[in-house]
Short mmCIF file of C-alpha atoms and ligand atoms in Angstrom, two decimals:
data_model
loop_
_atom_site.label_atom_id
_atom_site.label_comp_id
_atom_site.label_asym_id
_atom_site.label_seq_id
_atom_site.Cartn_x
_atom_site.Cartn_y
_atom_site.Cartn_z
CA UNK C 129 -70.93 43.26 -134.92
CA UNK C 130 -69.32 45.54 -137.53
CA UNK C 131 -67.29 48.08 -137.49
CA UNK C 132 -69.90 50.96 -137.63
CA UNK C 133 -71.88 49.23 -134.99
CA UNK C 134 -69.21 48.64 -132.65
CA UNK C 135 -68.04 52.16 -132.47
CA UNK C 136 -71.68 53.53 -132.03
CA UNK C 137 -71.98 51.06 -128.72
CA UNK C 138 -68.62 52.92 -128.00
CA UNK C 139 -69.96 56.19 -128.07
CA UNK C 140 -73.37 55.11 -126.54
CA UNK C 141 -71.57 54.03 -123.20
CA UNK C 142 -69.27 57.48 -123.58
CA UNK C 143 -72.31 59.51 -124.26
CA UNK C 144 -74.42 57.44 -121.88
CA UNK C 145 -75.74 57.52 -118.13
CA UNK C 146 -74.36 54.01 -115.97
CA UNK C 147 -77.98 53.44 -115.56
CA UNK C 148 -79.22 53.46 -119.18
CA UNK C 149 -76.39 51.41 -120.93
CA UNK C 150 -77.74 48.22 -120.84
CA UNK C 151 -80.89 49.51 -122.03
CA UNK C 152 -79.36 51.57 -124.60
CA UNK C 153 -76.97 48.14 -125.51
CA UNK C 154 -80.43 46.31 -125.46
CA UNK C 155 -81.99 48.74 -128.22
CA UNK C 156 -79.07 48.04 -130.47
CA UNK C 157 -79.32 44.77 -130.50
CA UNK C 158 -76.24 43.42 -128.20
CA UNK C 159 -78.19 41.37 -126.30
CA UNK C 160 -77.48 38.38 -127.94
CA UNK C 161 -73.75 39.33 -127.33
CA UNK C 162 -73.83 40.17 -124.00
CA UNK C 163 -76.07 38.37 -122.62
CA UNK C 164 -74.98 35.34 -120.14
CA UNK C 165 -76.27 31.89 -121.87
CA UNK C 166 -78.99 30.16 -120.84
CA UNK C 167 -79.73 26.52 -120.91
CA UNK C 168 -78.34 23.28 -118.98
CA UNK C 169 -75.57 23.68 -116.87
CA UNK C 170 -73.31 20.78 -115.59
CA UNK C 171 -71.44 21.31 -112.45
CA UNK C 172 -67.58 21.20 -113.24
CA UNK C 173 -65.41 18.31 -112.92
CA UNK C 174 -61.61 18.72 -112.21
CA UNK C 175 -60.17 16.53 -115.14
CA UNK C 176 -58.29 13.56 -114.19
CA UNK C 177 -55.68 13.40 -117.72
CA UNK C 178 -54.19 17.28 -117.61
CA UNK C 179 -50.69 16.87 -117.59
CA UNK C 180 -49.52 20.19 -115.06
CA UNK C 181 -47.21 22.42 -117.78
CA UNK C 182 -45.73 25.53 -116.94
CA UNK C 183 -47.11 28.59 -118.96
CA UNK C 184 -44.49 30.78 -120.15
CA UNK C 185 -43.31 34.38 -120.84
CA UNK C 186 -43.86 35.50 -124.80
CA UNK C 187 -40.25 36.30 -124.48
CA UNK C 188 -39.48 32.96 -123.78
CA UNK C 189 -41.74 31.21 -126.89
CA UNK C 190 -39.55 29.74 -129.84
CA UNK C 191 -40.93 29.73 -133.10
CA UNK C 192 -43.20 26.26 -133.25
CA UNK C 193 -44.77 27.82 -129.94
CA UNK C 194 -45.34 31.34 -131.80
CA UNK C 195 -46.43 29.40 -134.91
CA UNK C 196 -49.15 26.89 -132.53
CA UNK C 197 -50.60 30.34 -131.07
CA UNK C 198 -51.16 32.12 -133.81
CA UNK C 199 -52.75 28.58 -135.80
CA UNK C 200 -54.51 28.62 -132.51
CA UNK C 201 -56.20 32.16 -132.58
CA UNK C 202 -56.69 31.40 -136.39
CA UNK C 203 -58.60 28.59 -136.06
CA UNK C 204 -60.59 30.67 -133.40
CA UNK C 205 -61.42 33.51 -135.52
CA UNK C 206 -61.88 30.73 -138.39
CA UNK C 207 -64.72 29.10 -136.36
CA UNK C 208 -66.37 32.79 -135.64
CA UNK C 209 -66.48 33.04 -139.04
CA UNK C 210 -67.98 29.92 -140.33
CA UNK C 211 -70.27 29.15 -137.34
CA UNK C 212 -70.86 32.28 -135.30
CA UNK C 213 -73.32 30.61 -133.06
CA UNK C 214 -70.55 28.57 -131.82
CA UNK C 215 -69.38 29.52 -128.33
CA UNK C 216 -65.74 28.26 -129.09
CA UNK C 217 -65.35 30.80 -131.30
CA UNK C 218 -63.54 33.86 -131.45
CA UNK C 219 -66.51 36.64 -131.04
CA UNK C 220 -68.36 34.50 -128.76
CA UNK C 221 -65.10 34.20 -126.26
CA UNK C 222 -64.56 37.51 -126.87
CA UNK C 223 -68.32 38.15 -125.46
CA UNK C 224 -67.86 35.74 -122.26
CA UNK C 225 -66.26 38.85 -121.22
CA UNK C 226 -68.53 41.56 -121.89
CA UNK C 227 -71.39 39.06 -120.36
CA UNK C 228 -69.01 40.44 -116.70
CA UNK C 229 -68.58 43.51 -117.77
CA UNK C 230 -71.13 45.40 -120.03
CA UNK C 231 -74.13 43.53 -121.14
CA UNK C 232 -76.51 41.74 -118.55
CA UNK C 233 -74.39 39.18 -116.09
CA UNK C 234 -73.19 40.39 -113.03
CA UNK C 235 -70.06 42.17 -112.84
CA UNK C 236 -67.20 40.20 -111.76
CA UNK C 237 -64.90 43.31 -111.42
CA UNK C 238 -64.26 45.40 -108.57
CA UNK C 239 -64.14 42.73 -105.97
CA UNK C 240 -62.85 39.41 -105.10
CA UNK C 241 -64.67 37.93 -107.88
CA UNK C 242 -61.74 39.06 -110.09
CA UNK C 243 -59.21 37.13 -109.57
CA UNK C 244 -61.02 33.68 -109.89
CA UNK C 245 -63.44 34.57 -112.69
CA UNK C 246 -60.09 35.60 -114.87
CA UNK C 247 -58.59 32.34 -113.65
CA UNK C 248 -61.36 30.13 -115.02
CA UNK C 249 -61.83 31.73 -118.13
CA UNK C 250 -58.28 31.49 -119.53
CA UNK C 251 -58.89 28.04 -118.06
CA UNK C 252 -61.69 27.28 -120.53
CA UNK C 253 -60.35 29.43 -123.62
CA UNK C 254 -57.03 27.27 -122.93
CA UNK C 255 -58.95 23.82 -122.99
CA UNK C 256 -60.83 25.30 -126.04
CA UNK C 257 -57.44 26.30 -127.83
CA UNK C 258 -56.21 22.94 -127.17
CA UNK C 259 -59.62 21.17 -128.62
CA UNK C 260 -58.89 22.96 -131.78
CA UNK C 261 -55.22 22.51 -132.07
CA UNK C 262 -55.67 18.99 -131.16
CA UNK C 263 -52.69 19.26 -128.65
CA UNK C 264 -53.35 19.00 -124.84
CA UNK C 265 -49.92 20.55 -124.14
CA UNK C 266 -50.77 23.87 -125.57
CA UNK C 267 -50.46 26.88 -123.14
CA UNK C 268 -51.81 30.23 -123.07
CA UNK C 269 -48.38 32.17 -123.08
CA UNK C 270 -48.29 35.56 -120.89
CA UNK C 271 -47.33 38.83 -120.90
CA UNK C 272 -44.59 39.97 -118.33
CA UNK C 273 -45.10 43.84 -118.39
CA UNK C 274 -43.87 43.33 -114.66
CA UNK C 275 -40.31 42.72 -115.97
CA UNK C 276 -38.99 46.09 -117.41
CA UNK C 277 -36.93 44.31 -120.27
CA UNK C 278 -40.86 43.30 -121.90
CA UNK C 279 -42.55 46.30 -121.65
CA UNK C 280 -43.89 46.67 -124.36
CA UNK C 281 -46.41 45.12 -126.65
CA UNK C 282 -45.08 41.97 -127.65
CA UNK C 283 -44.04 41.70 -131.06
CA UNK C 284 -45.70 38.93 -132.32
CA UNK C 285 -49.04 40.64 -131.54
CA UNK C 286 -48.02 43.79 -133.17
CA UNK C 287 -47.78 43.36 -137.25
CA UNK C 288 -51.00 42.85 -138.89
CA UNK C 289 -49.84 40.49 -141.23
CA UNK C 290 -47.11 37.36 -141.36
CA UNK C 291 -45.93 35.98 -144.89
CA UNK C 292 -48.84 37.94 -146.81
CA UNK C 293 -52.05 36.08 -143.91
CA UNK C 294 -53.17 38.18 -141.61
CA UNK C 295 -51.83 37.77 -138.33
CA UNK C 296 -54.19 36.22 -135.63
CA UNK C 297 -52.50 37.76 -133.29
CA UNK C 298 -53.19 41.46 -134.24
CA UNK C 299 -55.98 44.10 -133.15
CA UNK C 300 -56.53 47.24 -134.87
CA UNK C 301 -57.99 48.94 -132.41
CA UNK C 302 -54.98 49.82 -129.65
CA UNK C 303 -53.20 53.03 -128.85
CA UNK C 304 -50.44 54.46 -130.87
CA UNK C 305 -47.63 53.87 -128.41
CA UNK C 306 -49.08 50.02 -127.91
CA UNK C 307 -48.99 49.64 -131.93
CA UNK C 308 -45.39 50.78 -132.16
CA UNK C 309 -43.97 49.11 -129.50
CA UNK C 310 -42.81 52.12 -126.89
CA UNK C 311 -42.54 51.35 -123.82
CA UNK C 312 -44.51 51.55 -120.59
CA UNK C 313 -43.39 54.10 -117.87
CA UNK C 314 -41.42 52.75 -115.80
CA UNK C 315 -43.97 54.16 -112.78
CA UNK C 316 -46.65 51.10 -113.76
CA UNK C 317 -44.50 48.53 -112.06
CA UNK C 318 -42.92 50.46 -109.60
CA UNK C 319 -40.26 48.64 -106.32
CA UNK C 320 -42.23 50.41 -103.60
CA UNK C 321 -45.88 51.09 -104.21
CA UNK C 322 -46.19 47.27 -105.75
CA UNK C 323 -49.12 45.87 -105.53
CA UNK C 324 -46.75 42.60 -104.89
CA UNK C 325 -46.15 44.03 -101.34
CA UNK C 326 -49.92 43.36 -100.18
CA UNK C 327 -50.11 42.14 -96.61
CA UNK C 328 -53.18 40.57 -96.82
CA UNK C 329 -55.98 39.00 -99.78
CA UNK C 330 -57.65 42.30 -99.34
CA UNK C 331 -55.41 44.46 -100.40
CA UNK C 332 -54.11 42.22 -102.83
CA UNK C 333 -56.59 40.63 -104.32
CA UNK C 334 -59.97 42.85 -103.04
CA UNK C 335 -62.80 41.41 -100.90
CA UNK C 336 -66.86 40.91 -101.63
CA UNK C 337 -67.20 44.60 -101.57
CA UNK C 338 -64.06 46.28 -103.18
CA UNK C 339 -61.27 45.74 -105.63
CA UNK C 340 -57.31 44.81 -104.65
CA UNK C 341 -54.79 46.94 -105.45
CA UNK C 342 -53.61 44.66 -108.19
CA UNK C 343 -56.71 45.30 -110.43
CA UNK C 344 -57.27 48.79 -109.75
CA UNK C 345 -53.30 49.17 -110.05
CA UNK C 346 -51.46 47.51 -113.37
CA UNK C 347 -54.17 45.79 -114.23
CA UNK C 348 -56.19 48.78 -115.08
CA UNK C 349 -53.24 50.54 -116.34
CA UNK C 350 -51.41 48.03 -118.67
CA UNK C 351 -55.37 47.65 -120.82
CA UNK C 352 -55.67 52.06 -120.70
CA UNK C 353 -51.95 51.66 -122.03
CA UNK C 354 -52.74 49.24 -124.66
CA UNK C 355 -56.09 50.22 -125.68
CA UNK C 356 -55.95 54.42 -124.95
CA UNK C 357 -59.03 54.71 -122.81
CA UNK C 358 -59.96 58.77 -124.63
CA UNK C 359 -60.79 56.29 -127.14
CA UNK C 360 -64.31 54.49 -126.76
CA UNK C 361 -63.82 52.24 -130.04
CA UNK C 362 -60.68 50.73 -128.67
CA UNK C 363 -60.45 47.27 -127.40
CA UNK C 364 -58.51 47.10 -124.54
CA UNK C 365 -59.23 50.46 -123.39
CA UNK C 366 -62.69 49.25 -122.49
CA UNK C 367 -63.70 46.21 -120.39
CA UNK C 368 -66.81 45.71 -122.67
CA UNK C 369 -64.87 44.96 -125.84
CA UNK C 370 -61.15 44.08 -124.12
CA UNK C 371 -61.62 40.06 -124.87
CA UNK C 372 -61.67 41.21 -128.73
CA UNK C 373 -57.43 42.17 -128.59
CA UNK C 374 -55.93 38.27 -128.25
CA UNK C 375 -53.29 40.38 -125.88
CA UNK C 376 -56.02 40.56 -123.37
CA UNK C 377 -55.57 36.80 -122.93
CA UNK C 378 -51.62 36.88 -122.49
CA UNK C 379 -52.11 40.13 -120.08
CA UNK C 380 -54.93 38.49 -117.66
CA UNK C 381 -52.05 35.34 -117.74
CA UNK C 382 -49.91 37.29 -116.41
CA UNK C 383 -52.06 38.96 -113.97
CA UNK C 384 -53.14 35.31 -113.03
CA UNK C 385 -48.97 34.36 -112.48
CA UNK C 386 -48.85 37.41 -110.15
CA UNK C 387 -51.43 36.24 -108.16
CA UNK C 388 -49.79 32.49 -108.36
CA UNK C 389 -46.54 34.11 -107.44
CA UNK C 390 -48.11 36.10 -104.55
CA UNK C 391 -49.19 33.18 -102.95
CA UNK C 392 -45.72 31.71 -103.41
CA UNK C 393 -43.86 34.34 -101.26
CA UNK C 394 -45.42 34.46 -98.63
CA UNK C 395 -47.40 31.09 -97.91
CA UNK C 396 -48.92 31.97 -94.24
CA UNK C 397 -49.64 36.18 -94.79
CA UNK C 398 -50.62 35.85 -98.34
CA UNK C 399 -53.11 32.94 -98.49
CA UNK C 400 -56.22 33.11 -100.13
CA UNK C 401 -59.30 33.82 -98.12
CA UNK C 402 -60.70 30.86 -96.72
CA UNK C 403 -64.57 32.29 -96.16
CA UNK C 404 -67.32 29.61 -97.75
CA UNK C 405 -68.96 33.16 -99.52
CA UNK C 406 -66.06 33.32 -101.11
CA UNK C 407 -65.17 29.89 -101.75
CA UNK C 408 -68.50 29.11 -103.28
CA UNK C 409 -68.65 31.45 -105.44
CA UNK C 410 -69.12 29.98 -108.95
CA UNK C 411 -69.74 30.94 -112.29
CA UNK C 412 -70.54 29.89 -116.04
CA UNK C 413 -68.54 29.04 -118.93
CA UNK C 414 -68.66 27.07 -121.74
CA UNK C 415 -66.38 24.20 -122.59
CA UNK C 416 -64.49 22.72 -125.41
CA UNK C 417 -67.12 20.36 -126.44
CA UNK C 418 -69.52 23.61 -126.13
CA UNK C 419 -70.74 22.45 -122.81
CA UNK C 420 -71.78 24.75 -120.25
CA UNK C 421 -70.73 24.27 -117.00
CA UNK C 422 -70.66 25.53 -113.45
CA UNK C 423 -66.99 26.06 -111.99
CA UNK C 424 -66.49 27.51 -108.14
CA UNK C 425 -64.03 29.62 -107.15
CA UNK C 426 -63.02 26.53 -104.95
CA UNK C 427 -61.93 24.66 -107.79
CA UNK C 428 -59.32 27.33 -109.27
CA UNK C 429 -57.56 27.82 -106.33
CA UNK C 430 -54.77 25.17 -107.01
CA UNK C 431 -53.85 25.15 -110.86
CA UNK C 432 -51.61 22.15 -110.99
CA UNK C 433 -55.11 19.94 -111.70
CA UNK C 434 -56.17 22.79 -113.85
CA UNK C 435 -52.94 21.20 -116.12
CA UNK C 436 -51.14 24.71 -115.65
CA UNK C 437 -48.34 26.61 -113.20
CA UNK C 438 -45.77 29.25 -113.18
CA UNK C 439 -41.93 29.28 -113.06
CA UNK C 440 -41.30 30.73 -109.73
CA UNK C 441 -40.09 34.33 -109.51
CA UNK C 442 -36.54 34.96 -108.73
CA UNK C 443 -37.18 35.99 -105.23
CA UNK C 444 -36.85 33.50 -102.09
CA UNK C 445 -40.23 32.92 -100.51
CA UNK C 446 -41.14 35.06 -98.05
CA UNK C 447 -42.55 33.51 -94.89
CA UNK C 448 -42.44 36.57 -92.15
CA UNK C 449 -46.01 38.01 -91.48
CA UNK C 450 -45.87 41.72 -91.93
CA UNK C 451 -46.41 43.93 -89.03
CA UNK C 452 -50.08 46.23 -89.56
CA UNK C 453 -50.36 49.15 -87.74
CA UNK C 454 -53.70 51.17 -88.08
CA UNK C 455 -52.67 54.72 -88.45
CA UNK C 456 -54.74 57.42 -86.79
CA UNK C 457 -57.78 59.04 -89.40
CA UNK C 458 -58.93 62.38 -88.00
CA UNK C 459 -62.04 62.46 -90.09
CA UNK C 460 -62.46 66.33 -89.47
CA UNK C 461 -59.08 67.66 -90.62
CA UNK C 462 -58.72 64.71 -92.72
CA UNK C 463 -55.21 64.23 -91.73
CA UNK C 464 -53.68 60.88 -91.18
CA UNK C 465 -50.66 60.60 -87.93
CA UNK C 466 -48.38 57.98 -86.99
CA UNK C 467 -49.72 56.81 -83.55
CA UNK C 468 -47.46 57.40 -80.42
CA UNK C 469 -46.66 53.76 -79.96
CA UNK C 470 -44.62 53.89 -83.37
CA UNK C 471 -44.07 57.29 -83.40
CA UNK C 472 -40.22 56.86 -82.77
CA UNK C 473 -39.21 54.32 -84.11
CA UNK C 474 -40.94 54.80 -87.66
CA UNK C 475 -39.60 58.38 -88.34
CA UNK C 476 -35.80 57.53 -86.96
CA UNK C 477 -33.52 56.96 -90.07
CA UNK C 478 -33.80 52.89 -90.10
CA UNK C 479 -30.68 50.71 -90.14
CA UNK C 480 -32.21 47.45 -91.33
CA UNK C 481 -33.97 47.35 -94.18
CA UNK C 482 -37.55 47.04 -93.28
CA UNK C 483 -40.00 47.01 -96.46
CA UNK C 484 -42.84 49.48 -95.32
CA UNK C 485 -46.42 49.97 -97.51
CA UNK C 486 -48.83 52.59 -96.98
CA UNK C 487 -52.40 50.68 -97.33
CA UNK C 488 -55.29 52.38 -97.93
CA UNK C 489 -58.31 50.87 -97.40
CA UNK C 490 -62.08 51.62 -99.37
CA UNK C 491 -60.59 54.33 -101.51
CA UNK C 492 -63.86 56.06 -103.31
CA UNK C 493 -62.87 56.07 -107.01
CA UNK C 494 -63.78 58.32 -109.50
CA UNK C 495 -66.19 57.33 -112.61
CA UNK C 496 -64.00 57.68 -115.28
CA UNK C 497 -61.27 55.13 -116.87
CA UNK C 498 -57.85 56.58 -116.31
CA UNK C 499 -54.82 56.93 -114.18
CA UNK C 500 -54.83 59.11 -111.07
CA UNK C 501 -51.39 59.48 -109.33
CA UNK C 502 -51.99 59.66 -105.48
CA UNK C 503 -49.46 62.05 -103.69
CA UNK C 504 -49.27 63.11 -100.03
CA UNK C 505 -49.64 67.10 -99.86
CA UNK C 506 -50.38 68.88 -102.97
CA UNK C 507 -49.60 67.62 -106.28
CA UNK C 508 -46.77 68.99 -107.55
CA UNK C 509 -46.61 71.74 -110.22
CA UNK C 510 -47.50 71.43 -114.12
CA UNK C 511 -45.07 70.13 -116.32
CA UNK C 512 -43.09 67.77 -113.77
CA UNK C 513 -42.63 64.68 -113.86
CA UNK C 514 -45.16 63.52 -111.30
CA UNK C 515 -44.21 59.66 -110.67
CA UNK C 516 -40.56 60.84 -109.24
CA UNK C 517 -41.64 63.77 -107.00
CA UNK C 518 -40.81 63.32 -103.72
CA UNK C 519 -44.78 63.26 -102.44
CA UNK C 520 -45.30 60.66 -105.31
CA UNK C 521 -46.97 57.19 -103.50
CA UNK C 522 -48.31 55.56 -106.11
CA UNK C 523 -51.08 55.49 -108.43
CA UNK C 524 -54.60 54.04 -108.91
CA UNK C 525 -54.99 52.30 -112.66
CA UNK C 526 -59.03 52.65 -113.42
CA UNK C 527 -60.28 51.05 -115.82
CA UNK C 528 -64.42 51.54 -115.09
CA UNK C 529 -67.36 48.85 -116.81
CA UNK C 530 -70.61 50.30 -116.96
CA UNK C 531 -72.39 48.55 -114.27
CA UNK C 532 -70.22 50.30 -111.85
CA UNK C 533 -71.26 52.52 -108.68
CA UNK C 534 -69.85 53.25 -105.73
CA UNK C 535 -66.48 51.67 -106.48
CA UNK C 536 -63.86 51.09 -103.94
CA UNK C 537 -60.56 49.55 -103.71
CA UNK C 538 -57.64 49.08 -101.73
CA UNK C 539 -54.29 50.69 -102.86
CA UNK C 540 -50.56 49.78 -101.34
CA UNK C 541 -48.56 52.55 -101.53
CA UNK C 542 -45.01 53.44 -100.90
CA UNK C 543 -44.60 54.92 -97.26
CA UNK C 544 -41.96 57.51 -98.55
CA UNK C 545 -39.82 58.86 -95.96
CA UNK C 546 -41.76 62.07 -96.49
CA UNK C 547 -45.76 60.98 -95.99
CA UNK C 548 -44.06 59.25 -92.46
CA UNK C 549 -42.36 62.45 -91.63
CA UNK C 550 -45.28 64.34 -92.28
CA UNK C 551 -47.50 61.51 -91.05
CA UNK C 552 -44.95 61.78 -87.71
CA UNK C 553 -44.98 65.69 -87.40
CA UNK C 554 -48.63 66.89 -87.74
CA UNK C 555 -50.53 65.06 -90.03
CA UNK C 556 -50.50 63.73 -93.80
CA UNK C 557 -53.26 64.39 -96.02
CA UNK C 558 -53.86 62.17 -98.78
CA UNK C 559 -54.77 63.51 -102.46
CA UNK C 560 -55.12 62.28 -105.67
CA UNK C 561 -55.15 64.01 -109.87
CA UNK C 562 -55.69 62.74 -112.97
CA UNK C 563 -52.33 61.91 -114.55
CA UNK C 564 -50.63 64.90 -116.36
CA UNK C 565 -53.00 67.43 -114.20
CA UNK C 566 -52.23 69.68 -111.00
CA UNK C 567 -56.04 69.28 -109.70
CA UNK C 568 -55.39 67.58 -106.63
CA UNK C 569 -58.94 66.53 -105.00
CA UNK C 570 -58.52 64.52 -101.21
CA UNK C 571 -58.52 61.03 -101.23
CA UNK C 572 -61.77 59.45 -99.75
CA UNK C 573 -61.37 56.47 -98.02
CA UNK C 574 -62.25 54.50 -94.74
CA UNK C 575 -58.69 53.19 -93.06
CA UNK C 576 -55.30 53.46 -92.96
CA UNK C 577 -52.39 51.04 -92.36
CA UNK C 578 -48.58 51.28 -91.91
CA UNK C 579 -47.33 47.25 -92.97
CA UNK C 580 -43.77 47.10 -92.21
CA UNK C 581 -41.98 43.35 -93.56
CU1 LIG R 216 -62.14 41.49 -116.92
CU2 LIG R 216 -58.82 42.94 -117.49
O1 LIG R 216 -60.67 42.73 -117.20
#
């Protein structure tokens, strides 16, 4: 697709009903693009001669490892290029994600599916990277926005060309403050309303019928930060065209380690759900001898056969399960209360340090790619500073596909001393606005939990 092409799809989806976009993506000619393959499918193996390496931060890459990647996106883009039918190659991997996302497959976002689907395609563009490097020990390398010191966009992904080539590694179409290398706010990987401090799979990592707090959270935010989601031509801005920006490769590695590292901490509370509709789950990709084969999400669970792990966070597991308390949802005055059996205890100034999330279950989302900061009472006036007020609780990071409708998530938020004093004395109401706006609008959603670890 060229340049003019790509930006008219981008303004066809802006312009476009949810309904009519695969029609309208039909007319111009993307089905070929974003259309799921057809043909034999094997049923996937787990190989037997993967040696298990640890993937590792960008940071942490020396120059050979810098120099394999970007040979290794070259020879992707090279392969594009001189056989675009190929599905190894760079346009066509790019596409396995707008299949999900965009063009005609089902959408594995906003739900369960996430997690898994992202799993086993950096599984197969790894394999495929290796194929083509001719070096089973190559790695996908990932992107630790979670750590404030690497922020910002790494880099080696950032100049467009190294030594007078053009640099694999680069994408044109980002956001100003991603091409410059600022820095994130601080407020997208916050201590409190972390989407690390999930209680349960749900929450964390959604369920058949909504998202997890880590997609519709950092996820969402770290590709609106990168790709600027006003703009419809950017890459990562938009889940139809994200797999184009070889970032989106190191960021979904990183999202994968969070979800590795979730696990880790907290082996009994935080294990993956163990429900055969979720465990048979499978999907399609193609391999690195152009194979197409069926992987469930059974067979991504561990990654140690998958020839791939994560250095372990700094923090000691955690092994306590957290206390849930559902909190009291008066559906009339919409006002959410601490009920009299916590009462007490909750609003008394605490002596031990207890780690307590506010989670908010089947949150109604709005239609539009963005973040919305979620505060208890009013947002707070124009002009501040609305992650450090002192109703702040978090944030939802949106990033919408076209095939969405009713979408729903779970958020874990930070159960500031203020929503439980106003949860204790009354009632909380929930609200959410559009970053850098005072329109507050009530947040929709089904349940409400206190988790105290
Ligand atoms: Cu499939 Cu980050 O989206």
């Amino acid at each position: 697709m060229d340049n003019s092409t790509r930006r008219q799809f981008g303004r066809t989806v802006l312009a476009g009903a949810a309904a009519s976009i695969t029609g309208k993506l039909l007319a111009q000619g993307q089905e070929t693009a974003c259309a799921p393959p057809t043909g034999e499918v094997i049923e996937f193996v787990i190989p037997t001669n993967l040696k298990n390496i640890q993937r590792k931060p960008i940071s942490a890459l020396n120059q050979n490892e810098i120099n394999r990647l970007r040979l290794g996106y070259q020879k992707l883009r090279d392969l594009s290029a001189s056989d675009p039918t190929d599905p190894r190659g760079w346009l066509q991997q790019a596409n396995v994600h707008c299949w999900q996302c965009g063009g005609s497959g089902t959408d594995i976002h906003s739900s369960w599916k996430f997690l898994p689907w992202h799993r086993a395609f950096l599984y197969f563009h790894e394999r495929i990277l290796c194929k083509l490097l001719n070096d089973n020990t190559f790695r996908l390398p990932y992107w630790s926005w979670d750590d404030k010191s690497t922020r910002s966009l790494p880099a080696i992904y950032r100049s467009a060309s190294i030594n007078g080539k053009s640099n694999s590694l680069y994408d044109e179409h980002r956001s100003t403050d991603a091409a410059k290398g600022s820095s994130m706010p601080a407020s997208i990987f916050p201590q409190d309303s972390n989407p690390m401090n999930a209680g349960n799979f749900a929450s964390f990592g959604g369920s058949d019928g909504h998202a997890g707090s880590l997609e519709d959270g950092p996820h969402g935010a770290v590709h609106n930060w990168t790709g600027s989601n006003d703009d419809q031509s950017s890459d990562m801005g938009n889940l139809w065209l994200a797999g184009r920006d070889p970032v989106f490769f190191a960021h979904h590695c990183n999202i994968d380690r969070l979800w590795a590292e979730w696990n880790r901490r907290n082996p009994v509370a935080h294990a993956n759900p163990t429900d055969g509709s979720f465990l048979g789950l499978s999907f399609n990709f193609f391999d690195e001898n152009k194979q197409l084969v069926n992987i469930k999400v059974q067979d991504v669970l561990d990654t140690a056969p998958l020839g791939f792990s994560y250095p372990p966070g700094a923090k000691l597991a955690k092994t306590k399960i957290p206390k849930w308390t559902q909190l009291t949802y008066d559906t009339g005055t919409h006002l959410l209360q601490l009920p009299q059996t916590i009462r007490a205890r909750v609003i008394a100034p605490s002596v031990i340090a207890v780690q307590r999330s506010l989670v908010v279950e089947q949150v109604v989302l709005p239609m539009k790619s963005g973040t919305y900061n979620v505060f208890v009472g009013e947002p707070p006036a124009a002009g501040a500073d609305q992650s450090t007020a002192s109703n702040y609780l978090g944030y939802i990071g949106l990033i919408v596909s076209p095939h969405m409708h009713d979408h729903k998530c779970s958020l874990v938020l930070n159960a500031t001393t203020e929503f439980l004093q106003r949860a204790g004395n009354g009632g909380a109401m929930l609200t959410f606005a559009a970053a850098g706006t005072t329109k507050g609008e009530r947040l929709e959603f089904s349940t409400a939990y206190l988790t105290e670890e």
